[in-house]
mmCIF file of C-alpha atoms in Angstrom:
data_model
loop_
_atom_site.group_PDB
_atom_site.id
_atom_site.type_symbol
_atom_site.label_atom_id
_atom_site.label_comp_id
_atom_site.label_asym_id
_atom_site.label_seq_id
_atom_site.Cartn_x
_atom_site.Cartn_y
_atom_site.Cartn_z
ATOM 1 C CA MET A 848 10.155 19.459 11.284
ATOM 2 C CA PRO A 849 7.445 17.451 9.437
ATOM 3 C CA VAL A 850 9.318 14.131 9.608
ATOM 4 C CA ARG A 851 9.132 12.889 13.164
ATOM 5 C CA SER A 852 10.765 9.825 14.720
ATOM 6 C CA GLY A 853 9.927 8.332 18.090
ATOM 7 C CA TRP A 854 12.666 7.964 20.720
ATOM 8 C CA LEU A 855 15.428 9.099 18.389
ATOM 9 C CA LEU A 856 16.338 12.584 19.644
ATOM 10 C CA PRO A 857 18.716 12.551 22.625
ATOM 11 C CA THR A 858 16.582 15.307 24.166
ATOM 12 C CA GLY A 859 13.299 16.933 23.357
ATOM 13 C CA GLN A 860 11.138 13.859 22.859
ATOM 14 C CA THR A 861 7.784 15.659 22.860
ATOM 15 C CA ARG A 862 4.446 14.275 23.819
ATOM 16 C CA GLN A 863 3.232 14.997 20.276
ATOM 17 C CA ASN A 864 6.148 13.044 18.766
ATOM 18 C CA THR A 865 5.319 10.167 21.060
ATOM 19 C CA ARG A 866 1.616 10.205 20.156
ATOM 20 C CA ILE A 867 2.134 10.510 16.410
ATOM 21 C CA THR A 868 4.758 7.793 16.232
ATOM 22 C CA SER A 869 2.941 5.406 18.570
ATOM 23 C CA ILE A 870 2.612 2.778 15.894
ATOM 24 C CA GLY A 871 2.804 -0.641 17.507
ATOM 25 C CA ALA A 872 3.335 -2.211 14.092
ATOM 26 C CA THR A 873 6.281 -4.544 13.728
ATOM 27 C CA THR A 874 6.173 -7.464 11.304
ATOM 28 C CA PRO A 875 9.072 -9.664 12.439
ATOM 29 C CA VAL A 876 11.800 -11.067 10.214
ATOM 30 C CA ASN A 877 13.600 -12.812 13.080
ATOM 31 C CA PRO A 878 13.358 -12.876 16.886
ATOM 32 C CA PHE A 879 15.030 -9.466 17.188
ATOM 33 C CA ALA A 880 14.243 -7.413 14.093
ATOM 34 C CA SER A 881 11.203 -6.393 12.079
ATOM 35 C CA ARG A 882 10.512 -5.458 8.482
ATOM 36 C CA SER A 883 10.683 -1.896 7.333
ATOM 37 C CA GLY A 884 7.416 -0.743 5.863
ATOM 38 C CA ILE A 885 4.454 1.607 5.753
ATOM 39 C CA LEU A 886 1.281 1.293 7.769
ATOM 40 C CA PRO A 887 -1.543 0.486 5.330
ATOM 41 C CA GLY A 888 -4.788 2.373 4.973
ATOM 42 C CA THR A 889 -6.455 5.274 3.169
ATOM 43 C CA TYR A 890 -9.064 7.796 4.220
ATOM 44 C CA ASP A 891 -11.852 6.116 2.266
ATOM 45 C CA GLY A 892 -10.677 2.531 2.796
ATOM 46 C CA LYS A 893 -10.629 1.802 -0.945
ATOM 47 C CA TYR A 894 -6.895 1.182 -1.315
ATOM 48 C CA ARG A 895 -4.236 -0.754 0.547
ATOM 49 C CA VAL A 896 -1.633 1.943 1.004
ATOM 50 C CA GLY A 897 -2.056 5.715 1.001
ATOM 51 C CA GLY A 898 0.728 6.863 3.283
ATOM 52 C CA LEU A 899 3.933 8.350 1.814
ATOM 53 C CA TRP A 900 2.500 8.399 -1.699
ATOM 54 C CA MET A 901 4.298 10.632 -4.203
ATOM 55 C CA SER A 902 3.222 12.498 -7.327
ATOM 56 C CA GLY A 903 4.810 15.129 -9.559
ATOM 57 C CA ASN A 904 3.798 18.739 -8.962
ATOM 58 C CA GLY A 905 6.273 20.522 -11.257
ATOM 59 C CA PRO A 906 8.831 19.827 -13.985
ATOM 60 C CA MET A 907 11.511 18.712 -11.501
ATOM 61 C CA THR A 908 9.543 18.580 -8.239
ATOM 62 C CA ALA A 909 7.227 16.101 -6.526
ATOM 63 C CA THR A 910 5.043 15.964 -3.449
ATOM 64 C CA VAL A 911 5.460 13.227 -0.844
ATOM 65 C CA TYR A 912 2.268 12.906 1.141
ATOM 66 C CA HIS A 913 1.903 12.263 4.860
ATOM 67 C CA GLY A 914 1.965 8.812 6.392
ATOM 68 C CA ARG A 915 3.543 6.558 9.010
ATOM 69 C CA ALA A 916 6.173 3.851 8.751
ATOM 70 C CA VAL A 917 8.700 1.731 10.625
ATOM 71 C CA VAL A 918 12.362 1.715 9.565
ATOM 72 C CA GLN A 919 14.469 -1.143 10.914
ATOM 73 C CA GLY A 920 18.037 -0.405 11.936
ATOM 74 C CA GLY A 921 20.705 -3.025 12.481
ATOM 75 C CA THR A 922 19.523 -6.265 14.041
ATOM 76 C CA THR A 923 20.352 -5.108 17.566
ATOM 77 C CA ASP A 924 19.589 -1.416 16.999
ATOM 78 C CA GLY A 925 15.834 -1.750 17.022
ATOM 79 C CA SER A 926 13.242 -0.243 14.721
ATOM 80 C CA TYR A 927 12.382 3.425 14.350
ATOM 81 C CA PRO A 928 8.726 4.509 14.200
ATOM 82 C CA VAL A 929 8.502 7.443 11.801
ATOM 83 C CA ALA A 930 5.683 9.812 10.852
ATOM 84 C CA LEU A 931 5.492 12.444 8.117
ATOM 85 C CA ASP A 932 2.737 14.686 9.455
ATOM 86 C CA GLU A 933 2.466 17.074 6.493
ATOM 87 C CA ASP A 934 3.022 16.882 2.757
ATOM 88 C CA ILE A 935 6.454 18.007 1.568
ATOM 89 C CA THR A 936 7.983 18.929 -1.785
ATOM 90 C CA ILE A 937 11.260 17.430 -3.021
ATOM 91 C CA THR A 938 13.352 18.561 -6.001
ATOM 92 C CA PHE A 939 15.236 16.364 -8.445
ATOM 93 C CA GLY A 940 18.536 17.406 -10.007
ATOM 94 C CA ASP A 941 18.749 18.114 -13.710
ATOM 95 C CA GLY A 942 19.307 15.203 -16.031
ATOM 96 C CA ASP A 943 22.661 14.246 -17.502
ATOM 97 C CA PRO A 944 23.187 15.723 -20.996
ATOM 98 C CA LEU A 945 23.750 12.286 -22.591
ATOM 99 C CA ASN A 946 22.249 9.488 -20.530
ATOM 100 C CA PRO A 947 19.243 8.834 -18.278
ATOM 101 C CA ARG A 948 19.570 7.857 -14.625
ATOM 102 C CA ILE A 949 17.393 6.325 -11.909
ATOM 103 C CA ASP A 950 16.946 8.141 -8.598
ATOM 104 C CA LEU A 951 15.470 6.666 -5.433
ATOM 105 C CA VAL A 952 13.203 8.465 -2.995
ATOM 106 C CA VAL A 953 13.792 7.082 0.494
ATOM 107 C CA LEU A 954 12.695 7.603 4.059
ATOM 108 C CA ARG A 955 15.968 7.679 5.989
ATOM 109 C CA VAL A 956 16.809 7.670 9.672
ATOM 110 C CA TYR A 957 20.010 9.255 11.069
ATOM 111 C CA ASP A 958 21.115 8.128 14.519
ATOM 112 C CA ASN A 959 24.483 9.475 15.596
ATOM 113 C CA ASP A 960 24.747 6.810 18.261
ATOM 114 C CA ILE A 961 24.836 4.244 15.469
ATOM 115 C CA ASP A 962 26.118 5.930 12.306
ATOM 116 C CA ALA A 963 28.293 8.748 13.778
ATOM 117 C CA LEU A 964 26.960 11.188 11.154
ATOM 118 C CA GLY A 965 26.371 13.889 13.723
ATOM 119 C CA LYS A 966 22.583 14.103 13.805
ATOM 120 C CA TYR A 967 19.447 12.514 15.124
ATOM 121 C CA GLU A 968 16.626 12.858 12.635
ATOM 122 C CA ALA A 969 14.459 11.266 9.987
ATOM 123 C CA ALA A 970 14.219 12.700 6.487
ATOM 124 C CA ILE A 971 12.763 12.195 2.993
ATOM 125 C CA GLU A 972 15.738 12.118 0.633
ATOM 126 C CA ILE A 973 16.575 11.608 -3.028
ATOM 127 C CA VAL A 974 19.411 9.176 -3.690
ATOM 128 C CA ARG A 975 20.832 10.101 -7.064
ATOM 129 C CA GLY A 976 21.741 7.324 -9.490
ATOM 130 C CA GLU A 977 24.550 7.199 -12.032
ATOM 131 C CA PRO A 978 23.719 8.160 -15.644
ATOM 132 C CA ALA A 979 24.121 5.309 -18.119
ATOM 133 C CA ALA A 980 22.752 4.109 -21.417
ATOM 134 C CA VAL A 981 20.969 1.404 -19.403
ATOM 135 C CA PRO A 982 20.741 2.928 -15.929
ATOM 136 C CA VAL A 983 20.297 0.972 -12.723
ATOM 137 C CA ALA A 984 18.972 2.153 -9.409
ATOM 138 C CA PRO A 985 21.534 3.138 -6.766
ATOM 139 C CA THR A 986 21.973 1.234 -3.516
ATOM 140 C CA PRO A 987 19.703 2.623 -0.785
ATOM 141 C CA PRO A 988 21.516 4.070 2.245
ATOM 142 C CA PRO A 989 21.518 2.101 5.515
ATOM 143 C CA VAL A 990 18.533 2.433 7.845
ATOM 144 C CA SER A 991 16.194 3.614 5.123
ATOM 145 C CA LEU A 992 12.946 2.586 3.462
ATOM 146 C CA THR A 993 12.748 2.948 -0.320
ATOM 147 C CA LEU A 994 9.521 4.628 -1.422
ATOM 148 C CA PHE A 995 9.814 5.242 -5.168
ATOM 149 C CA SER A 996 12.202 5.146 -8.087
ATOM 150 C CA VAL A 997 12.189 7.915 -10.680
ATOM 151 C CA ARG A 998 13.751 7.656 -14.127
ATOM 152 C CA VAL A 999 15.282 11.051 -14.948
ATOM 153 C CA LYS A 1000 15.681 11.307 -18.715
ATOM 154 C CA ALA A 1001 18.756 12.765 -20.368
ATOM 155 C CA GLY A 1002 18.676 16.561 -20.569
ATOM 156 C CA ALA A 1003 15.755 16.877 -18.148
ATOM 157 C CA SER A 1004 15.392 20.307 -16.553
ATOM 158 C CA ALA A 1005 12.711 22.816 -15.705
ATOM 159 C CA GLY A 1006 13.399 24.518 -19.025
ATOM 160 C CA THR A 1007 13.066 21.347 -21.145
ATOM 161 C CA GLY A 1008 9.827 20.036 -19.685
ATOM 162 C CA GLY A 1009 11.277 18.264 -16.654
ATOM 163 C CA VAL A 1010 11.351 14.557 -15.883
ATOM 164 C CA GLY A 1011 8.024 13.872 -17.605
ATOM 165 C CA TRP A 1012 5.681 12.665 -14.862
ATOM 166 C CA ALA A 1013 3.047 11.586 -17.401
ATOM 167 C CA ASP A 1014 5.486 9.215 -19.119
ATOM 168 C CA GLY A 1015 5.361 6.430 -16.524
ATOM 169 C CA ILE A 1016 8.787 7.252 -15.058
ATOM 170 C CA LEU A 1017 7.596 6.738 -11.456
ATOM 171 C CA THR A 1018 7.707 3.263 -9.867
ATOM 172 C CA ASP A 1019 6.016 2.580 -6.541
ATOM 173 C CA LEU A 1020 8.347 0.536 -4.304
ATOM 174 C CA ARG A 1021 6.592 0.989 -0.969
ATOM 175 C CA THR A 1022 6.003 -2.072 1.199
ATOM 176 C CA THR A 1023 3.665 -2.712 4.098
ATOM 177 C CA ILE A 1024 3.871 -3.867 7.704
ATOM 178 C CA ALA A 1025 1.358 -4.989 10.314
ATOM 179 C CA SER A 1026 1.424 -5.769 14.006
ATOM 180 C CA VAL A 1027 2.674 -9.161 15.161
ATOM 181 C CA GLY A 1028 -0.129 -11.646 14.644
ATOM 182 C CA GLY A 1029 -1.914 -9.338 12.243
ATOM 183 C CA ILE A 1030 -2.660 -10.233 8.635
ATOM 184 C CA LEU A 1031 -0.216 -8.363 6.418
ATOM 185 C CA PRO A 1032 -1.785 -6.624 3.390
ATOM 186 C CA VAL A 1033 0.698 -7.471 0.629
ATOM 187 C CA TYR A 1034 2.026 -4.519 -1.377
ATOM 188 C CA ASN A 1035 5.226 -5.011 -3.397
ATOM 189 C CA ASN A 1036 6.327 -7.706 -0.952
ATOM 190 C CA ALA A 1037 4.413 -10.872 -1.885
ATOM 191 C CA ALA A 1038 7.600 -12.950 -2.203
ATOM 192 C CA VAL A 1039 9.217 -11.844 1.074
ATOM 193 C CA PRO A 1040 9.590 -14.946 3.290
ATOM 194 C CA GLY A 1041 7.568 -15.271 6.465
ATOM 195 C CA ALA A 1042 9.109 -15.170 9.913
ATOM 196 C CA TYR A 1043 7.242 -18.057 11.543
ATOM 197 C CA PRO A 1044 4.854 -20.868 10.592
ATOM 198 C CA GLY A 1045 1.334 -19.628 11.072
ATOM 199 C CA GLN A 1046 1.986 -16.075 9.883
ATOM 200 C CA TYR A 1047 -0.648 -14.780 7.469
ATOM 201 C CA GLN A 1048 -0.737 -12.352 4.584
ATOM 202 C CA ASP A 1049 -3.512 -11.212 2.280
ATOM 203 C CA ASN A 1050 -2.186 -11.434 -1.267
ATOM 204 C CA ASP A 1051 -4.266 -8.988 -3.281
ATOM 205 C CA ASN A 1052 -2.560 -10.000 -6.555
ATOM 206 C CA SER A 1053 -3.587 -13.633 -6.145
ATOM 207 C CA HIS A 1054 -6.839 -12.782 -4.349
ATOM 208 C CA PHE A 1055 -6.458 -15.175 -1.441
ATOM 209 C CA LEU A 1056 -5.234 -15.444 2.116
ATOM 210 C CA GLN A 1057 -1.843 -17.115 2.499
ATOM 211 C CA ARG A 1058 -0.186 -18.883 5.428
ATOM 212 C CA TRP A 1059 3.562 -19.299 5.899
ATOM 213 C CA ASP A 1060 4.236 -23.024 6.420
ATOM 214 C CA GLY A 1061 7.925 -22.645 7.257
ATOM 215 C CA THR A 1062 9.039 -22.912 3.636
ATOM 216 C CA SER A 1063 6.587 -21.054 1.422
ATOM 217 C CA TRP A 1064 3.364 -19.077 1.385
ATOM 218 C CA VAL A 1065 0.477 -21.509 0.958
ATOM 219 C CA ALA A 1066 -3.047 -20.529 -0.062
ATOM 220 C CA TYR A 1067 -5.298 -20.759 2.991
ATOM 221 C CA PRO A 1068 -7.620 -22.465 3.177
ATOM 222 C CA ARG A 1069 -6.232 -24.892 0.624
ATOM 223 C CA GLU A 1070 -9.700 -25.516 -0.729
ATOM 224 C CA ILE A 1071 -9.121 -29.239 -0.624
ATOM 225 C CA GLY A 1072 -11.216 -30.858 -3.299
ATOM 226 C CA GLY A 1073 -11.992 -27.534 -4.960
ATOM 227 C CA ILE A 1074 -10.938 -26.652 -8.501
ATOM 228 C CA ALA A 1075 -8.987 -23.393 -8.650
ATOM 229 C CA PRO A 1076 -10.411 -20.964 -11.253
ATOM 230 C CA ASN A 1077 -8.534 -19.969 -14.396
ATOM 231 C CA ASN A 1078 -5.269 -18.007 -13.843
ATOM 232 C CA MET A 1079 -5.651 -18.077 -10.054
ATOM 233 C CA LEU A 1080 -3.015 -20.617 -9.014
ATOM 234 C CA SER A 1081 0.475 -20.830 -10.484
ATOM 235 C CA THR A 1082 1.847 -23.462 -8.080
ATOM 236 C CA GLY A 1083 -0.108 -26.257 -6.480
ATOM 237 C CA SER A 1084 -0.402 -26.562 -2.707
ATOM 238 C CA TYR A 1085 -0.583 -30.356 -2.599
ATOM 239 C CA ILE A 1086 -0.374 -33.368 -4.889
ATOM 240 C CA GLY A 1087 -3.782 -34.049 -6.337
ATOM 241 C CA GLN A 1088 -4.984 -30.436 -6.381
ATOM 242 C CA PHE A 1089 -6.902 -29.390 -9.483
ATOM 243 C CA ARG A 1090 -7.166 -26.172 -11.458
ATOM 244 C CA GLU A 1091 -8.935 -25.067 -14.637
ATOM 245 C CA THR A 1092 -6.680 -23.579 -17.319
ATOM 246 C CA ASN A 1093 -8.327 -22.159 -20.415
ATOM 247 C CA GLY A 1094 -10.982 -24.845 -20.405
ATOM 248 C CA VAL A 1095 -8.604 -27.727 -19.577
ATOM 249 C CA LEU A 1096 -8.647 -29.493 -16.217
ATOM 250 C CA GLN A 1097 -5.144 -29.884 -14.754
ATOM 251 C CA ARG A 1098 -3.763 -31.814 -11.771
ATOM 252 C CA TRP A 1099 -0.750 -30.828 -9.632
ATOM 253 C CA ASN A 1100 1.661 -33.804 -9.472
ATOM 254 C CA GLY A 1101 4.062 -32.220 -7.012
ATOM 255 C CA THR A 1102 6.252 -30.634 -9.691
ATOM 256 C CA THR A 1103 4.053 -29.313 -12.466
ATOM 257 C CA TRP A 1104 0.471 -28.995 -13.645
ATOM 258 C CA ALA A 1105 -0.404 -31.882 -15.965
ATOM 259 C CA ASN A 1106 -3.503 -32.040 -18.134
ATOM 260 C CA TYR A 1107 -5.854 -34.393 -16.368
ATOM 261 C CA GLN A 1108 -6.850 -37.608 -18.109
ATOM 262 C CA PRO A 1109 -9.541 -39.310 -16.045
ATOM 263 C CA PRO A 1110 -9.089 -43.044 -15.633
ATOM 264 C CA VAL A 1111 -11.147 -45.130 -18.019
ATOM 265 C CA GLU A 1112 -13.939 -46.856 -16.133
ATOM 266 C CA VAL A 1113 -14.632 -50.318 -17.523
ATOM 267 C CA GLU A 1114 -17.590 -52.554 -16.658
ATOM 268 C CA THR A 1115 -17.969 -56.188 -17.695
ATOM 269 C CA ALA A 1116 -20.688 -58.785 -17.662
ATOM 270 C CA SER A 1117 -20.851 -62.538 -18.325
ATOM 271 C CA GLY A 1118 -22.765 -65.660 -17.485
ATOM 272 C CA ALA A 1119 -26.287 -66.862 -18.143
ATOM 273 C CA LEU A 1120 -28.988 -65.221 -20.268
ATOM 274 C CA ASN A 1121 -32.711 -65.723 -20.645
ATOM 275 C CA THR A 1122 -33.117 -67.853 -23.785
ATOM 276 C CA TYR A 1123 -35.829 -68.906 -26.205
ATOM 277 C CA GLY A 1124 -36.754 -72.469 -27.155
ATOM 278 C CA GLY A 1125 -34.283 -74.251 -29.400
ATOM 279 C CA TRP A 1126 -31.272 -72.326 -28.091
ATOM 280 C CA THR A 1127 -28.944 -72.496 -25.109
ATOM 281 C CA VAL A 1128 -26.200 -70.137 -24.047
ATOM 282 C CA SER A 1129 -22.696 -71.365 -24.727
ATOM 283 C CA ASN A 1130 -21.012 -68.134 -23.658
ATOM 284 C CA PHE A 1131 -21.866 -64.485 -22.965
ATOM 285 C CA THR A 1132 -19.343 -61.714 -22.358
ATOM 286 C CA ALA A 1133 -19.734 -57.943 -22.486
ATOM 287 C CA ARG A 1134 -17.521 -54.927 -21.855
ATOM 288 C CA ARG A 1135 -18.406 -51.239 -21.815
ATOM 289 C CA THR A 1136 -16.706 -47.875 -21.174
ATOM 290 C CA ARG A 1137 -17.784 -44.270 -21.717
ATOM 291 C CA GLY A 1138 -21.184 -45.326 -23.007
ATOM 292 C CA VAL A 1139 -19.962 -47.809 -25.651
ATOM 293 C CA ALA A 1140 -20.417 -51.560 -25.259
ATOM 294 C CA THR A 1141 -19.004 -54.605 -27.033
ATOM 295 C CA VAL A 1142 -21.178 -57.694 -26.621
ATOM 296 C CA ARG A 1143 -20.442 -61.293 -27.732
ATOM 297 C CA VAL A 1144 -23.114 -63.950 -27.529
ATOM 298 C CA SER A 1145 -22.415 -67.619 -28.394
ATOM 299 C CA MET A 1146 -25.619 -69.626 -28.739
ATOM 300 C CA THR A 1147 -25.867 -73.427 -29.260
ATOM 301 C CA ARG A 1148 -28.637 -74.819 -31.466
ATOM 302 C CA ALA A 1149 -30.696 -77.164 -29.282
ATOM 303 C CA GLY A 1150 -33.554 -77.879 -31.667
ATOM 304 C CA THR A 1151 -34.072 -79.189 -35.153
ATOM 305 C CA ASP A 1152 -31.683 -78.267 -37.923
ATOM 306 C CA ILE A 1153 -32.224 -74.919 -39.652
ATOM 307 C CA THR A 1154 -31.682 -74.824 -43.430
ATOM 308 C CA ALA A 1155 -31.482 -71.494 -45.190
ATOM 309 C CA GLY A 1156 -33.348 -70.927 -48.411
ATOM 310 C CA SER A 1157 -31.719 -70.165 -51.743
ATOM 311 C CA THR A 1158 -31.759 -66.434 -50.889
ATOM 312 C CA GLY A 1159 -30.516 -66.925 -47.338
ATOM 313 C CA THR A 1160 -33.867 -66.561 -45.666
ATOM 314 C CA ILE A 1161 -34.682 -68.407 -42.460
ATOM 315 C CA PRO A 1162 -37.519 -68.138 -39.980
ATOM 316 C CA ASP A 1163 -36.613 -65.436 -37.459
ATOM 317 C CA GLN A 1164 -34.871 -67.160 -34.553
ATOM 318 C CA GLN A 1165 -35.292 -65.396 -31.217
ATOM 319 C CA MET A 1166 -32.276 -66.686 -29.353
ATOM 320 C CA CYS A 1167 -31.848 -64.803 -26.058
ATOM 321 C CA VAL A 1168 -32.414 -61.528 -24.190
ATOM 322 C CA LEU A 1169 -29.562 -59.247 -23.097
ATOM 323 C CA PRO A 1170 -29.701 -57.975 -19.507
ATOM 324 C CA THR A 1171 -30.808 -54.426 -18.735
ATOM 325 C CA GLY A 1172 -27.954 -51.958 -19.102
ATOM 326 C CA TRP A 1173 -26.427 -53.820 -22.051
ATOM 327 C CA ARG A 1174 -29.046 -53.092 -24.662
ATOM 328 C CA PRO A 1175 -28.534 -50.664 -27.605
ATOM 329 C CA VAL A 1176 -30.386 -47.357 -27.729
ATOM 330 C CA SER A 1177 -31.986 -48.379 -31.033
ATOM 331 C CA ASN A 1178 -32.229 -51.651 -32.985
ATOM 332 C CA TYR A 1179 -28.764 -52.765 -34.141
ATOM 333 C CA GLU A 1180 -27.831 -55.086 -37.022
ATOM 334 C CA ALA A 1181 -24.973 -57.438 -36.122
ATOM 335 C CA PRO A 1182 -23.033 -60.148 -37.979
ATOM 336 C CA ALA A 1183 -23.363 -63.823 -37.031
ATOM 337 C CA SER A 1184 -21.121 -66.789 -37.826
ATOM 338 C CA ASP A 1185 -20.432 -70.424 -36.977
ATOM 339 C CA TYR A 1186 -17.039 -70.212 -38.762
ATOM 340 C CA LEU A 1187 -18.471 -72.215 -41.707
ATOM 341 C CA ALA A 1188 -21.298 -69.895 -42.729
ATOM 342 C CA THR A 1189 -22.423 -66.405 -41.879
ATOM 343 C CA GLY A 1190 -25.610 -64.524 -41.338
ATOM 344 C CA GLY A 1191 -27.239 -61.463 -39.882
ATOM 345 C CA ALA A 1192 -28.882 -60.841 -36.530
ATOM 346 C CA THR A 1193 -30.833 -57.965 -35.020
ATOM 347 C CA ILE A 1194 -30.246 -56.835 -31.462
ATOM 348 C CA PHE A 1195 -33.409 -54.991 -30.516
ATOM 349 C CA SER A 1196 -33.548 -52.097 -28.072
ATOM 350 C CA THR A 1197 -35.615 -54.434 -25.892
ATOM 351 C CA GLY A 1198 -32.560 -56.707 -25.606
ATOM 352 C CA ILE A 1199 -33.906 -59.529 -27.787
ATOM 353 C CA VAL A 1200 -31.247 -61.100 -30.030
ATOM 354 C CA SER A 1201 -32.813 -62.556 -33.194
ATOM 355 C CA LEU A 1202 -31.016 -64.464 -35.985
ATOM 356 C CA ARG A 1203 -32.698 -63.401 -39.288
ATOM 357 C CA SER A 1204 -30.590 -64.643 -42.222
ATOM 358 C CA TRP A 1205 -27.944 -67.227 -43.100
ATOM 359 C CA THR A 1206 -25.709 -68.279 -45.975
ATOM 360 C CA PRO A 1207 -27.995 -69.548 -48.795
ATOM 361 C CA THR A 1208 -28.762 -73.294 -48.516
ATOM 362 C CA ALA A 1209 -26.366 -73.605 -45.519
ATOM 363 C CA VAL A 1210 -27.476 -75.631 -42.503
ATOM 364 C CA ILE A 1211 -27.305 -74.827 -38.785
ATOM 365 C CA PRO A 1212 -27.427 -78.342 -37.335
ATOM 366 C CA ASN A 1213 -28.357 -79.314 -33.821
ATOM 367 C CA GLY A 1214 -25.363 -78.735 -31.526
ATOM 368 C CA ARG A 1215 -23.808 -76.008 -33.805
ATOM 369 C CA ILE A 1216 -22.636 -72.834 -32.003
ATOM 370 C CA VAL A 1217 -23.526 -69.470 -33.587
ATOM 371 C CA HIS A 1218 -21.487 -66.442 -32.524
ATOM 372 C CA ILE A 1219 -22.861 -62.859 -32.607
ATOM 373 C CA THR A 1220 -20.594 -59.916 -31.853
ATOM 374 C CA ALA A 1221 -21.607 -56.232 -31.828
ATOM 375 C CA THR A 1222 -20.284 -52.829 -30.655
ATOM 376 C CA TYR A 1223 -22.794 -50.032 -30.128
ATOM 377 C CA VAL A 1224 -23.737 -47.005 -28.053
ATOM 378 C CA LEU A 1225 -25.805 -47.865 -25.047
#
């Protein structure tokens, strides 16, 4: 018999059965029971699961390949280590004339002490589904591990071309197990809850190690401070985590990913300035953010009156010097006013503020305050 089960037969437990089914792999689901699943691994180490694979080998037949698994019975019945030590062929029944159906291929354990079905054995079986216009898979029998589902099309038979293995009718439903404390290689069971905080699984779909925290599987390490790459994190692990989504930076707020808007950094300046003769500082304030500054200088005339010519010309009046960090990249022309007349000033890249024109024939008397306001790129 190619399907062997350890410590199931009432008599005849052979040394070979014991060796082959010596698995030692039980991923717990509670203090008394384990998951059902297949031991991972392939001959070349390139794939997660190779055991109990299935592929079509004829119109209505398929091969189930060798492998080892654990099938959990009832909570207090224990788990059954099972090994298929040679490839076997299984045959599907002909399709219904009118409707398709879905069959399951399962690894099933019979234990007369538990199920009273009169035998002690493990077997690869086909559980036939009901034909329907929209078929659904049948319920797996107790104490079994579902391996694959197969959609059997209407009218399928050896004489009509069979089930059509090349048409994508086969669905892999195998799941994995690992020893207690081992890191479980996820395969069709990424959403299955953990059994204890501190349990680990390697989620190949998400490409990271996960730790069960008692409520959910959390990416481990959490990469605190790191920005998760595009399409790599659907749910945040903590408030304040960041991810990149199609070129947009997003922040996890505890409920959803929100496009990140960095806070606007604002710097200000005020106070005294270095001045030139004939001028004193009445007021200086400045504000800048994201490389743009708004500067307001109020200068009081402390010398002789200045009278503009008929065309608005005046002798250039160097008034003050802006501090480093508040000077424009290139010379900037700014408006000037004392609320009675207006003029023009130049703010040089060196920081010098120079009044250069005024309303024709208007006077800037001693004690008059001239205001200059400008916004420019630093």
